Amino acid sequence: AVKLYRRVLADAATRSVTISSVGLLTNLELLLRSAPDEHSQLRGVELVAEKVALLVVMAGRYPSSQRAECNACGCYNGADRASAATASAASSYVVKHMPRTVRMVFLGGEVGENVRTGEALESCATRDNPCRHAYMAYRRDSFWGWAPGGRSSWDPLATLVAIRGASAEREGLVECSDCSGINDVFNGRNTWRRGRASNQSYLVLERPDVAK
């Protein structure tokens, strides 16, 4: 994954890249720590600073989490202690060491779990539609997560925001307007530390009625 990241970034125009992070942040940590190679003479952190404009991260809860969140801690789905510690440390490292030139926007679990997608596909998409098939299979086979409206939209919503912006699809999302500060991530939990304006912000579900 790191070699692919480095090759793609090396070939990209300056500050032209947007990254949507929808799982553990271990690959991004390794990218930031990476050494020069055949693709670029820049260290990973330098390469990211030169090529990446925006990073949207689905992790944590905002403004603060009361418990560890799965993408930030890596401590769910049967992960052993060592794996969880690696994932948690990666989350802290990426947030602390991402270059200040890269805008970071965080989407918390509390947003994704309240935006439901999938159910409408049963009536608005044909049976051979791959998205419809995936959601209907999930509804049929999953033991958790389906509710009126469909499945929670953590990862798809983060990617949509990365591509189109927070309000492009009128899903009731906005970037927090009065939350200058930084995200402090430790042991899979996060706390928003208010302070001076930074390169970091988080998303707020302003219109749950629209999102649902």
JSON list of C-alpha atoms in Angstrom, two decimals:
[
{"chain": "A", "resi": 1, "resn": "ALA", "atom": "CA", "xyz": [0.00, 0.00, 0.00]},
{"chain": "A", "resi": 2, "resn": "VAL", "atom": "CA", "xyz": [2.80, 2.44, 0.81]},
{"chain": "A", "resi": 3, "resn": "LYS", "atom": "CA", "xyz": [4.56, 1.82, -2.51]},
{"chain": "A", "resi": 4, "resn": "LEU", "atom": "CA", "xyz": [1.27, 2.46, -4.34]},
{"chain": "A", "resi": 5, "resn": "TYR", "atom": "CA", "xyz": [0.68, 5.63, -2.34]},
{"chain": "A", "resi": 6, "resn": "ARG", "atom": "CA", "xyz": [4.19, 6.86, -3.13]},
{"chain": "A", "resi": 7, "resn": "ARG", "atom": "CA", "xyz": [3.90, 6.08, -6.85]},
{"chain": "A", "resi": 8, "resn": "VAL", "atom": "CA", "xyz": [0.52, 7.78, -7.20]},
{"chain": "A", "resi": 9, "resn": "LEU", "atom": "CA", "xyz": [1.60, 10.83, -5.22]},
{"chain": "A", "resi": 10, "resn": "ALA", "atom": "CA", "xyz": [4.87, 11.16, -7.11]},
{"chain": "A", "resi": 11, "resn": "ASP", "atom": "CA", "xyz": [2.98, 11.23, -10.42]},
{"chain": "A", "resi": 12, "resn": "ALA", "atom": "CA", "xyz": [0.35, 13.72, -9.21]},
{"chain": "A", "resi": 13, "resn": "ALA", "atom": "CA", "xyz": [0.35, 17.47, -9.67]},
{"chain": "A", "resi": 14, "resn": "THR", "atom": "CA", "xyz": [1.25, 19.65, -6.71]},
{"chain": "A", "resi": 15, "resn": "ARG", "atom": "CA", "xyz": [-1.52, 19.81, -4.06]},
{"chain": "A", "resi": 16, "resn": "SER", "atom": "CA", "xyz": [-3.97, 18.00, -6.34]},
{"chain": "A", "resi": 17, "resn": "VAL", "atom": "CA", "xyz": [-4.71, 14.89, -4.26]},
{"chain": "A", "resi": 18, "resn": "THR", "atom": "CA", "xyz": [-7.63, 14.21, -1.92]},
{"chain": "A", "resi": 19, "resn": "ILE", "atom": "CA", "xyz": [-7.52, 11.14, 0.33]},
{"chain": "A", "resi": 20, "resn": "SER", "atom": "CA", "xyz": [-10.55, 9.52, 1.95]},
{"chain": "A", "resi": 21, "resn": "SER", "atom": "CA", "xyz": [-9.50, 7.45, 4.97]},
{"chain": "A", "resi": 22, "resn": "VAL", "atom": "CA", "xyz": [-12.27, 4.98, 5.85]},
{"chain": "A", "resi": 23, "resn": "GLY", "atom": "CA", "xyz": [-10.49, 2.33, 7.90]},
{"chain": "A", "resi": 24, "resn": "LEU", "atom": "CA", "xyz": [-7.49, 2.05, 10.16]},
{"chain": "A", "resi": 25, "resn": "LEU", "atom": "CA", "xyz": [-4.83, 4.72, 9.70]},
{"chain": "A", "resi": 26, "resn": "THR", "atom": "CA", "xyz": [-1.89, 2.32, 9.69]},
{"chain": "A", "resi": 27, "resn": "ASN", "atom": "CA", "xyz": [-1.14, 2.75, 5.97]},
{"chain": "A", "resi": 28, "resn": "LEU", "atom": "CA", "xyz": [-1.14, 6.52, 6.30]},
{"chain": "A", "resi": 29, "resn": "GLU", "atom": "CA", "xyz": [1.27, 6.28, 9.24]},
{"chain": "A", "resi": 30, "resn": "LEU", "atom": "CA", "xyz": [3.61, 4.12, 7.17]},
{"chain": "A", "resi": 31, "resn": "LEU", "atom": "CA", "xyz": [3.34, 6.57, 4.28]},
{"chain": "A", "resi": 32, "resn": "LEU", "atom": "CA", "xyz": [4.29, 9.52, 6.49]},
{"chain": "A", "resi": 33, "resn": "ARG", "atom": "CA", "xyz": [7.25, 7.55, 7.88]},
{"chain": "A", "resi": 34, "resn": "SER", "atom": "CA", "xyz": [8.39, 6.24, 4.49]},
{"chain": "A", "resi": 35, "resn": "ALA", "atom": "CA", "xyz": [11.86, 6.90, 3.09]},
{"chain": "A", "resi": 36, "resn": "PRO", "atom": "CA", "xyz": [12.82, 8.09, -0.40]},
{"chain": "A", "resi": 37, "resn": "ASP", "atom": "CA", "xyz": [12.54, 5.40, -3.08]},
{"chain": "A", "resi": 38, "resn": "GLU", "atom": "CA", "xyz": [12.50, 4.90, -6.83]},
{"chain": "A", "resi": 39, "resn": "HIS", "atom": "CA", "xyz": [9.32, 6.97, -7.14]},
{"chain": "A", "resi": 40, "resn": "SER", "atom": "CA", "xyz": [10.44, 10.07, -5.25]},
{"chain": "A", "resi": 41, "resn": "GLN", "atom": "CA", "xyz": [13.48, 11.41, -3.42]},
{"chain": "A", "resi": 42, "resn": "LEU", "atom": "CA", "xyz": [11.18, 13.00, -0.85]},
{"chain": "A", "resi": 43, "resn": "ARG", "atom": "CA", "xyz": [10.47, 11.48, 2.53]},
{"chain": "A", "resi": 44, "resn": "GLY", "atom": "CA", "xyz": [6.87, 10.46, 3.05]},
{"chain": "A", "resi": 45, "resn": "VAL", "atom": "CA", "xyz": [5.89, 13.48, 5.10]},
{"chain": "A", "resi": 46, "resn": "GLU", "atom": "CA", "xyz": [7.45, 15.77, 2.48]},
{"chain": "A", "resi": 47, "resn": "LEU", "atom": "CA", "xyz": [5.72, 13.97, -0.37]},
{"chain": "A", "resi": 48, "resn": "VAL", "atom": "CA", "xyz": [2.35, 14.28, 1.35]},
{"chain": "A", "resi": 49, "resn": "ALA", "atom": "CA", "xyz": [2.93, 17.97, 2.05]},
{"chain": "A", "resi": 50, "resn": "GLU", "atom": "CA", "xyz": [3.75, 18.62, -1.61]},
{"chain": "A", "resi": 51, "resn": "LYS", "atom": "CA", "xyz": [0.94, 16.61, -3.22]},
{"chain": "A", "resi": 52, "resn": "VAL", "atom": "CA", "xyz": [-2.05, 16.28, -0.86]},
{"chain": "A", "resi": 53, "resn": "ALA", "atom": "CA", "xyz": [-4.58, 19.08, -0.40]},
{"chain": "A", "resi": 54, "resn": "LEU", "atom": "CA", "xyz": [-7.31, 17.36, 1.62]},
{"chain": "A", "resi": 55, "resn": "LEU", "atom": "CA", "xyz": [-7.64, 14.35, 3.91]},
{"chain": "A", "resi": 56, "resn": "VAL", "atom": "CA", "xyz": [-11.11, 13.30, 5.06]},
{"chain": "A", "resi": 57, "resn": "VAL", "atom": "CA", "xyz": [-10.94, 10.86, 7.98]},
{"chain": "A", "resi": 58, "resn": "MET", "atom": "CA", "xyz": [-13.79, 8.68, 9.21]},
{"chain": "A", "resi": 59, "resn": "ALA", "atom": "CA", "xyz": [-12.69, 8.15, 12.81]},
{"chain": "A", "resi": 60, "resn": "GLY", "atom": "CA", "xyz": [-13.63, 9.27, 16.30]},
{"chain": "A", "resi": 61, "resn": "ARG", "atom": "CA", "xyz": [-16.68, 11.09, 17.63]},
{"chain": "A", "resi": 62, "resn": "TYR", "atom": "CA", "xyz": [-17.05, 14.87, 17.94]},
{"chain": "A", "resi": 63, "resn": "PRO", "atom": "CA", "xyz": [-16.39, 17.03, 19.71]},
{"chain": "A", "resi": 64, "resn": "SER", "atom": "CA", "xyz": [-15.17, 14.24, 22.01]},
{"chain": "A", "resi": 65, "resn": "SER", "atom": "CA", "xyz": [-15.61, 10.49, 22.30]},
{"chain": "A", "resi": 66, "resn": "GLN", "atom": "CA", "xyz": [-16.60, 8.80, 25.52]},
{"chain": "A", "resi": 67, "resn": "ARG", "atom": "CA", "xyz": [-15.28, 5.46, 24.32]},
{"chain": "A", "resi": 68, "resn": "ALA", "atom": "CA", "xyz": [-12.88, 4.17, 21.72]},
{"chain": "A", "resi": 69, "resn": "GLU", "atom": "CA", "xyz": [-14.10, 4.31, 18.11]},
{"chain": "A", "resi": 70, "resn": "CYS", "atom": "CA", "xyz": [-13.27, 1.36, 15.85]},
{"chain": "A", "resi": 71, "resn": "ASN", "atom": "CA", "xyz": [-11.27, 3.16, 13.13]},
{"chain": "A", "resi": 72, "resn": "ALA", "atom": "CA", "xyz": [-9.30, 5.11, 15.72]},
{"chain": "A", "resi": 73, "resn": "CYS", "atom": "CA", "xyz": [-8.57, 2.17, 18.02]},
{"chain": "A", "resi": 74, "resn": "GLY", "atom": "CA", "xyz": [-8.63, -0.94, 15.84]},
{"chain": "A", "resi": 75, "resn": "CYS", "atom": "CA", "xyz": [-9.97, -2.74, 18.89]},
{"chain": "A", "resi": 76, "resn": "TYR", "atom": "CA", "xyz": [-13.16, -4.30, 17.52]},
{"chain": "A", "resi": 77, "resn": "ASN", "atom": "CA", "xyz": [-13.99, -7.39, 15.44]},
{"chain": "A", "resi": 78, "resn": "GLY", "atom": "CA", "xyz": [-11.82, -9.69, 17.47]},
{"chain": "A", "resi": 79, "resn": "ALA", "atom": "CA", "xyz": [-8.58, -7.72, 17.21]},
{"chain": "A", "resi": 80, "resn": "ASP", "atom": "CA", "xyz": [-5.88, -8.88, 19.58]},
{"chain": "A", "resi": 81, "resn": "ARG", "atom": "CA", "xyz": [-4.16, -6.50, 21.98]},
{"chain": "A", "resi": 82, "resn": "ALA", "atom": "CA", "xyz": [-1.07, -6.01, 19.83]},
{"chain": "A", "resi": 83, "resn": "SER", "atom": "CA", "xyz": [-3.08, -5.23, 16.71]},
{"chain": "A", "resi": 84, "resn": "ALA", "atom": "CA", "xyz": [-5.25, -2.74, 18.58]},
{"chain": "A", "resi": 85, "resn": "ALA", "atom": "CA", "xyz": [-2.20, -1.03, 20.03]},
{"chain": "A", "resi": 86, "resn": "THR", "atom": "CA", "xyz": [-0.66, -0.71, 16.56]},
{"chain": "A", "resi": 87, "resn": "ALA", "atom": "CA", "xyz": [-3.85, 0.78, 15.10]},
{"chain": "A", "resi": 88, "resn": "SER", "atom": "CA", "xyz": [-4.36, 3.17, 18.01]},
{"chain": "A", "resi": 89, "resn": "ALA", "atom": "CA", "xyz": [-0.78, 4.42, 17.81]},
{"chain": "A", "resi": 90, "resn": "ALA", "atom": "CA", "xyz": [-1.16, 4.95, 14.06]},
{"chain": "A", "resi": 91, "resn": "SER", "atom": "CA", "xyz": [-4.23, 7.12, 14.57]},
{"chain": "A", "resi": 92, "resn": "SER", "atom": "CA", "xyz": [-2.40, 9.34, 17.03]},
{"chain": "A", "resi": 93, "resn": "TYR", "atom": "CA", "xyz": [0.66, 9.57, 14.80]},
{"chain": "A", "resi": 94, "resn": "VAL", "atom": "CA", "xyz": [-1.22, 10.53, 11.63]},
{"chain": "A", "resi": 95, "resn": "VAL", "atom": "CA", "xyz": [-3.24, 13.26, 13.31]},
{"chain": "A", "resi": 96, "resn": "LYS", "atom": "CA", "xyz": [-0.17, 14.72, 15.02]},
{"chain": "A", "resi": 97, "resn": "HIS", "atom": "CA", "xyz": [2.23, 14.49, 12.07]},
{"chain": "A", "resi": 98, "resn": "MET", "atom": "CA", "xyz": [0.07, 15.28, 9.06]},
{"chain": "A", "resi": 99, "resn": "PRO", "atom": "CA", "xyz": [1.65, 18.37, 7.43]},
{"chain": "A", "resi": 100, "resn": "ARG", "atom": "CA", "xyz": [-0.09, 21.62, 8.29]},
{"chain": "A", "resi": 101, "resn": "THR", "atom": "CA", "xyz": [-0.53, 22.30, 4.58]},
{"chain": "A", "resi": 102, "resn": "VAL", "atom": "CA", "xyz": [-2.99, 19.38, 4.35]},
{"chain": "A", "resi": 103, "resn": "ARG", "atom": "CA", "xyz": [-6.55, 20.24, 5.36]},
{"chain": "A", "resi": 104, "resn": "MET", "atom": "CA", "xyz": [-7.99, 17.51, 7.60]},
{"chain": "A", "resi": 105, "resn": "VAL", "atom": "CA", "xyz": [-11.75, 17.04, 7.98]},
{"chain": "A", "resi": 106, "resn": "PHE", "atom": "CA", "xyz": [-13.01, 14.44, 10.46]},
{"chain": "A", "resi": 107, "resn": "LEU", "atom": "CA", "xyz": [-16.32, 12.61, 10.16]},
{"chain": "A", "resi": 108, "resn": "GLY", "atom": "CA", "xyz": [-17.37, 11.04, 13.45]},
{"chain": "A", "resi": 109, "resn": "GLY", "atom": "CA", "xyz": [-19.27, 7.88, 14.15]},
{"chain": "A", "resi": 110, "resn": "GLU", "atom": "CA", "xyz": [-22.20, 9.91, 15.47]},
{"chain": "A", "resi": 111, "resn": "VAL", "atom": "CA", "xyz": [-22.70, 11.40, 11.99]},
{"chain": "A", "resi": 112, "resn": "GLY", "atom": "CA", "xyz": [-22.36, 8.24, 9.91]},
{"chain": "A", "resi": 113, "resn": "GLU", "atom": "CA", "xyz": [-24.65, 6.20, 12.13]},
{"chain": "A", "resi": 114, "resn": "ASN", "atom": "CA", "xyz": [-27.47, 8.71, 11.65]},
{"chain": "A", "resi": 115, "resn": "VAL", "atom": "CA", "xyz": [-27.28, 8.87, 7.86]},
{"chain": "A", "resi": 116, "resn": "ARG", "atom": "CA", "xyz": [-28.92, 5.75, 6.42]},
{"chain": "A", "resi": 117, "resn": "THR", "atom": "CA", "xyz": [-28.53, 4.53, 2.86]},
{"chain": "A", "resi": 118, "resn": "GLY", "atom": "CA", "xyz": [-29.57, 1.48, 0.88]},
{"chain": "A", "resi": 119, "resn": "GLU", "atom": "CA", "xyz": [-33.25, 0.89, 1.49]},
{"chain": "A", "resi": 120, "resn": "ALA", "atom": "CA", "xyz": [-34.38, 3.15, -1.37]},
{"chain": "A", "resi": 121, "resn": "LEU", "atom": "CA", "xyz": [-32.39, 1.08, -3.84]},
{"chain": "A", "resi": 122, "resn": "GLU", "atom": "CA", "xyz": [-34.91, -1.72, -3.52]},
{"chain": "A", "resi": 123, "resn": "SER", "atom": "CA", "xyz": [-37.47, 0.41, -5.37]},
{"chain": "A", "resi": 124, "resn": "CYS", "atom": "CA", "xyz": [-35.37, 2.83, -7.41]},
{"chain": "A", "resi": 125, "resn": "ALA", "atom": "CA", "xyz": [-32.71, 0.53, -8.90]},
{"chain": "A", "resi": 126, "resn": "THR", "atom": "CA", "xyz": [-32.93, -2.52, -11.13]},
{"chain": "A", "resi": 127, "resn": "ARG", "atom": "CA", "xyz": [-32.18, -5.98, -9.77]},
{"chain": "A", "resi": 128, "resn": "ASP", "atom": "CA", "xyz": [-28.89, -6.17, -11.69]},
{"chain": "A", "resi": 129, "resn": "ASN", "atom": "CA", "xyz": [-27.62, -2.93, -10.14]},
{"chain": "A", "resi": 130, "resn": "PRO", "atom": "CA", "xyz": [-24.48, -3.85, -8.16]},
{"chain": "A", "resi": 131, "resn": "CYS", "atom": "CA", "xyz": [-25.14, -1.29, -5.42]},
{"chain": "A", "resi": 132, "resn": "ARG", "atom": "CA", "xyz": [-28.68, -2.59, -4.95]},
{"chain": "A", "resi": 133, "resn": "HIS", "atom": "CA", "xyz": [-27.40, -6.15, -4.87]},
{"chain": "A", "resi": 134, "resn": "ALA", "atom": "CA", "xyz": [-24.76, -5.32, -2.24]},
{"chain": "A", "resi": 135, "resn": "TYR", "atom": "CA", "xyz": [-27.18, -3.54, 0.07]},
{"chain": "A", "resi": 136, "resn": "MET", "atom": "CA", "xyz": [-29.90, -6.14, -0.26]},
{"chain": "A", "resi": 137, "resn": "ALA", "atom": "CA", "xyz": [-27.39, -8.91, 0.43]},
{"chain": "A", "resi": 138, "resn": "TYR", "atom": "CA", "xyz": [-26.20, -7.03, 3.50]},
{"chain": "A", "resi": 139, "resn": "ARG", "atom": "CA", "xyz": [-29.77, -6.66, 4.76]},
{"chain": "A", "resi": 140, "resn": "ARG", "atom": "CA", "xyz": [-30.40, -10.37, 4.20]},
{"chain": "A", "resi": 141, "resn": "ASP", "atom": "CA", "xyz": [-27.20, -11.75, 5.67]},
{"chain": "A", "resi": 142, "resn": "SER", "atom": "CA", "xyz": [-26.02, -9.31, 8.32]},
{"chain": "A", "resi": 143, "resn": "PHE", "atom": "CA", "xyz": [-26.81, -9.85, 11.97]},
{"chain": "A", "resi": 144, "resn": "TRP", "atom": "CA", "xyz": [-26.63, -6.13, 12.81]},
{"chain": "A", "resi": 145, "resn": "GLY", "atom": "CA", "xyz": [-26.73, -2.63, 11.39]},
{"chain": "A", "resi": 146, "resn": "TRP", "atom": "CA", "xyz": [-29.88, -2.49, 9.26]},
{"chain": "A", "resi": 147, "resn": "ALA", "atom": "CA", "xyz": [-32.65, -0.04, 10.28]},
{"chain": "A", "resi": 148, "resn": "PRO", "atom": "CA", "xyz": [-35.33, 2.02, 8.54]},
{"chain": "A", "resi": 149, "resn": "GLY", "atom": "CA", "xyz": [-33.59, 3.80, 5.69]},
{"chain": "A", "resi": 150, "resn": "GLY", "atom": "CA", "xyz": [-30.84, 1.20, 5.37]},
{"chain": "A", "resi": 151, "resn": "ARG", "atom": "CA", "xyz": [-27.36, 0.88, 6.77]},
{"chain": "A", "resi": 152, "resn": "SER", "atom": "CA", "xyz": [-25.30, 3.53, 8.56]},
{"chain": "A", "resi": 153, "resn": "SER", "atom": "CA", "xyz": [-23.14, 5.41, 6.09]},
{"chain": "A", "resi": 154, "resn": "TRP", "atom": "CA", "xyz": [-19.82, 6.03, 7.81]},
{"chain": "A", "resi": 155, "resn": "ASP", "atom": "CA", "xyz": [-17.43, 5.17, 4.97]},
{"chain": "A", "resi": 156, "resn": "PRO", "atom": "CA", "xyz": [-19.61, 6.13, 1.98]},
{"chain": "A", "resi": 157, "resn": "LEU", "atom": "CA", "xyz": [-20.36, 9.51, 3.56]},
{"chain": "A", "resi": 158, "resn": "ALA", "atom": "CA", "xyz": [-16.70, 10.27, 4.22]},
{"chain": "A", "resi": 159, "resn": "THR", "atom": "CA", "xyz": [-15.86, 9.43, 0.62]},
{"chain": "A", "resi": 160, "resn": "LEU", "atom": "CA", "xyz": [-18.76, 11.52, -0.70]},
{"chain": "A", "resi": 161, "resn": "VAL", "atom": "CA", "xyz": [-17.54, 14.50, 1.33]},
{"chain": "A", "resi": 162, "resn": "ALA", "atom": "CA", "xyz": [-14.00, 13.98, 0.07]},
{"chain": "A", "resi": 163, "resn": "ILE", "atom": "CA", "xyz": [-15.19, 14.04, -3.54]},
{"chain": "A", "resi": 164, "resn": "ARG", "atom": "CA", "xyz": [-17.99, 16.59, -3.54]},
{"chain": "A", "resi": 165, "resn": "GLY", "atom": "CA", "xyz": [-17.80, 18.57, -0.31]},
{"chain": "A", "resi": 166, "resn": "ALA", "atom": "CA", "xyz": [-19.94, 18.56, 2.80]},
{"chain": "A", "resi": 167, "resn": "SER", "atom": "CA", "xyz": [-23.13, 20.08, 1.41]},
{"chain": "A", "resi": 168, "resn": "ALA", "atom": "CA", "xyz": [-23.09, 19.06, -2.25]},
{"chain": "A", "resi": 169, "resn": "GLU", "atom": "CA", "xyz": [-25.68, 16.32, -1.85]},
{"chain": "A", "resi": 170, "resn": "ARG", "atom": "CA", "xyz": [-27.87, 18.24, 0.62]},
{"chain": "A", "resi": 171, "resn": "GLU", "atom": "CA", "xyz": [-27.41, 15.58, 3.26]},
{"chain": "A", "resi": 172, "resn": "GLY", "atom": "CA", "xyz": [-27.58, 18.16, 6.05]},
{"chain": "A", "resi": 173, "resn": "LEU", "atom": "CA", "xyz": [-23.84, 18.16, 6.73]},
{"chain": "A", "resi": 174, "resn": "VAL", "atom": "CA", "xyz": [-21.68, 21.19, 7.41]},
{"chain": "A", "resi": 175, "resn": "GLU", "atom": "CA", "xyz": [-18.18, 21.76, 8.70]},
{"chain": "A", "resi": 176, "resn": "CYS", "atom": "CA", "xyz": [-18.20, 23.01, 12.28]},
{"chain": "A", "resi": 177, "resn": "SER", "atom": "CA", "xyz": [-18.10, 26.81, 12.17]},
{"chain": "A", "resi": 178, "resn": "ASP", "atom": "CA", "xyz": [-17.03, 27.58, 15.74]},
{"chain": "A", "resi": 179, "resn": "CYS", "atom": "CA", "xyz": [-14.56, 24.83, 16.57]},
{"chain": "A", "resi": 180, "resn": "SER", "atom": "CA", "xyz": [-11.09, 26.25, 16.03]},
{"chain": "A", "resi": 181, "resn": "GLY", "atom": "CA", "xyz": [-8.56, 23.88, 17.51]},
{"chain": "A", "resi": 182, "resn": "ILE", "atom": "CA", "xyz": [-7.10, 20.44, 16.99]},
{"chain": "A", "resi": 183, "resn": "ASN", "atom": "CA", "xyz": [-8.10, 16.81, 17.37]},
{"chain": "A", "resi": 184, "resn": "ASP", "atom": "CA", "xyz": [-6.25, 15.09, 20.21]},
{"chain": "A", "resi": 185, "resn": "VAL", "atom": "CA", "xyz": [-6.30, 11.34, 19.58]},
{"chain": "A", "resi": 186, "resn": "PHE", "atom": "CA", "xyz": [-4.96, 8.94, 22.21]},
{"chain": "A", "resi": 187, "resn": "ASN", "atom": "CA", "xyz": [-5.67, 5.26, 22.92]},
{"chain": "A", "resi": 188, "resn": "GLY", "atom": "CA", "xyz": [-8.41, 5.17, 20.31]},
{"chain": "A", "resi": 189, "resn": "ARG", "atom": "CA", "xyz": [-10.32, 8.06, 21.87]},
{"chain": "A", "resi": 190, "resn": "ASN", "atom": "CA", "xyz": [-10.39, 11.66, 20.77]},
{"chain": "A", "resi": 191, "resn": "THR", "atom": "CA", "xyz": [-10.94, 15.07, 22.33]},
{"chain": "A", "resi": 192, "resn": "TRP", "atom": "CA", "xyz": [-11.32, 18.29, 20.40]},
{"chain": "A", "resi": 193, "resn": "ARG", "atom": "CA", "xyz": [-8.95, 20.83, 21.98]},
{"chain": "A", "resi": 194, "resn": "ARG", "atom": "CA", "xyz": [-10.24, 24.32, 21.32]},
{"chain": "A", "resi": 195, "resn": "GLY", "atom": "CA", "xyz": [-7.66, 26.91, 20.43]},
{"chain": "A", "resi": 196, "resn": "ARG", "atom": "CA", "xyz": [-6.27, 28.77, 17.46]},
{"chain": "A", "resi": 197, "resn": "ALA", "atom": "CA", "xyz": [-7.46, 28.03, 13.95]},
{"chain": "A", "resi": 198, "resn": "SER", "atom": "CA", "xyz": [-5.65, 25.07, 12.44]},
{"chain": "A", "resi": 199, "resn": "ASN", "atom": "CA", "xyz": [-5.77, 22.81, 9.39]},
{"chain": "A", "resi": 200, "resn": "GLN", "atom": "CA", "xyz": [-8.33, 20.58, 11.17]},
{"chain": "A", "resi": 201, "resn": "SER", "atom": "CA", "xyz": [-12.12, 20.64, 11.45]},
{"chain": "A", "resi": 202, "resn": "TYR", "atom": "CA", "xyz": [-14.97, 18.18, 11.87]},
{"chain": "A", "resi": 203, "resn": "LEU", "atom": "CA", "xyz": [-18.39, 17.64, 10.33]},
{"chain": "A", "resi": 204, "resn": "VAL", "atom": "CA", "xyz": [-21.69, 18.33, 12.06]},
{"chain": "A", "resi": 205, "resn": "LEU", "atom": "CA", "xyz": [-25.01, 16.77, 11.11]},
{"chain": "A", "resi": 206, "resn": "GLU", "atom": "CA", "xyz": [-27.06, 19.96, 11.11]},
{"chain": "A", "resi": 207, "resn": "ARG", "atom": "CA", "xyz": [-30.19, 18.53, 9.49]},
{"chain": "A", "resi": 208, "resn": "PRO", "atom": "CA", "xyz": [-30.81, 14.94, 10.61]},
{"chain": "A", "resi": 209, "resn": "ASP", "atom": "CA", "xyz": [-34.24, 15.10, 8.98]},
{"chain": "A", "resi": 210, "resn": "VAL", "atom": "CA", "xyz": [-32.62, 15.72, 5.59]},
{"chain": "A", "resi": 211, "resn": "ALA", "atom": "CA", "xyz": [-29.96, 13.07, 6.15]},
{"chain": "A", "resi": 212, "resn": "LYS", "atom": "CA", "xyz": [-32.48, 10.38, 7.01]}
]
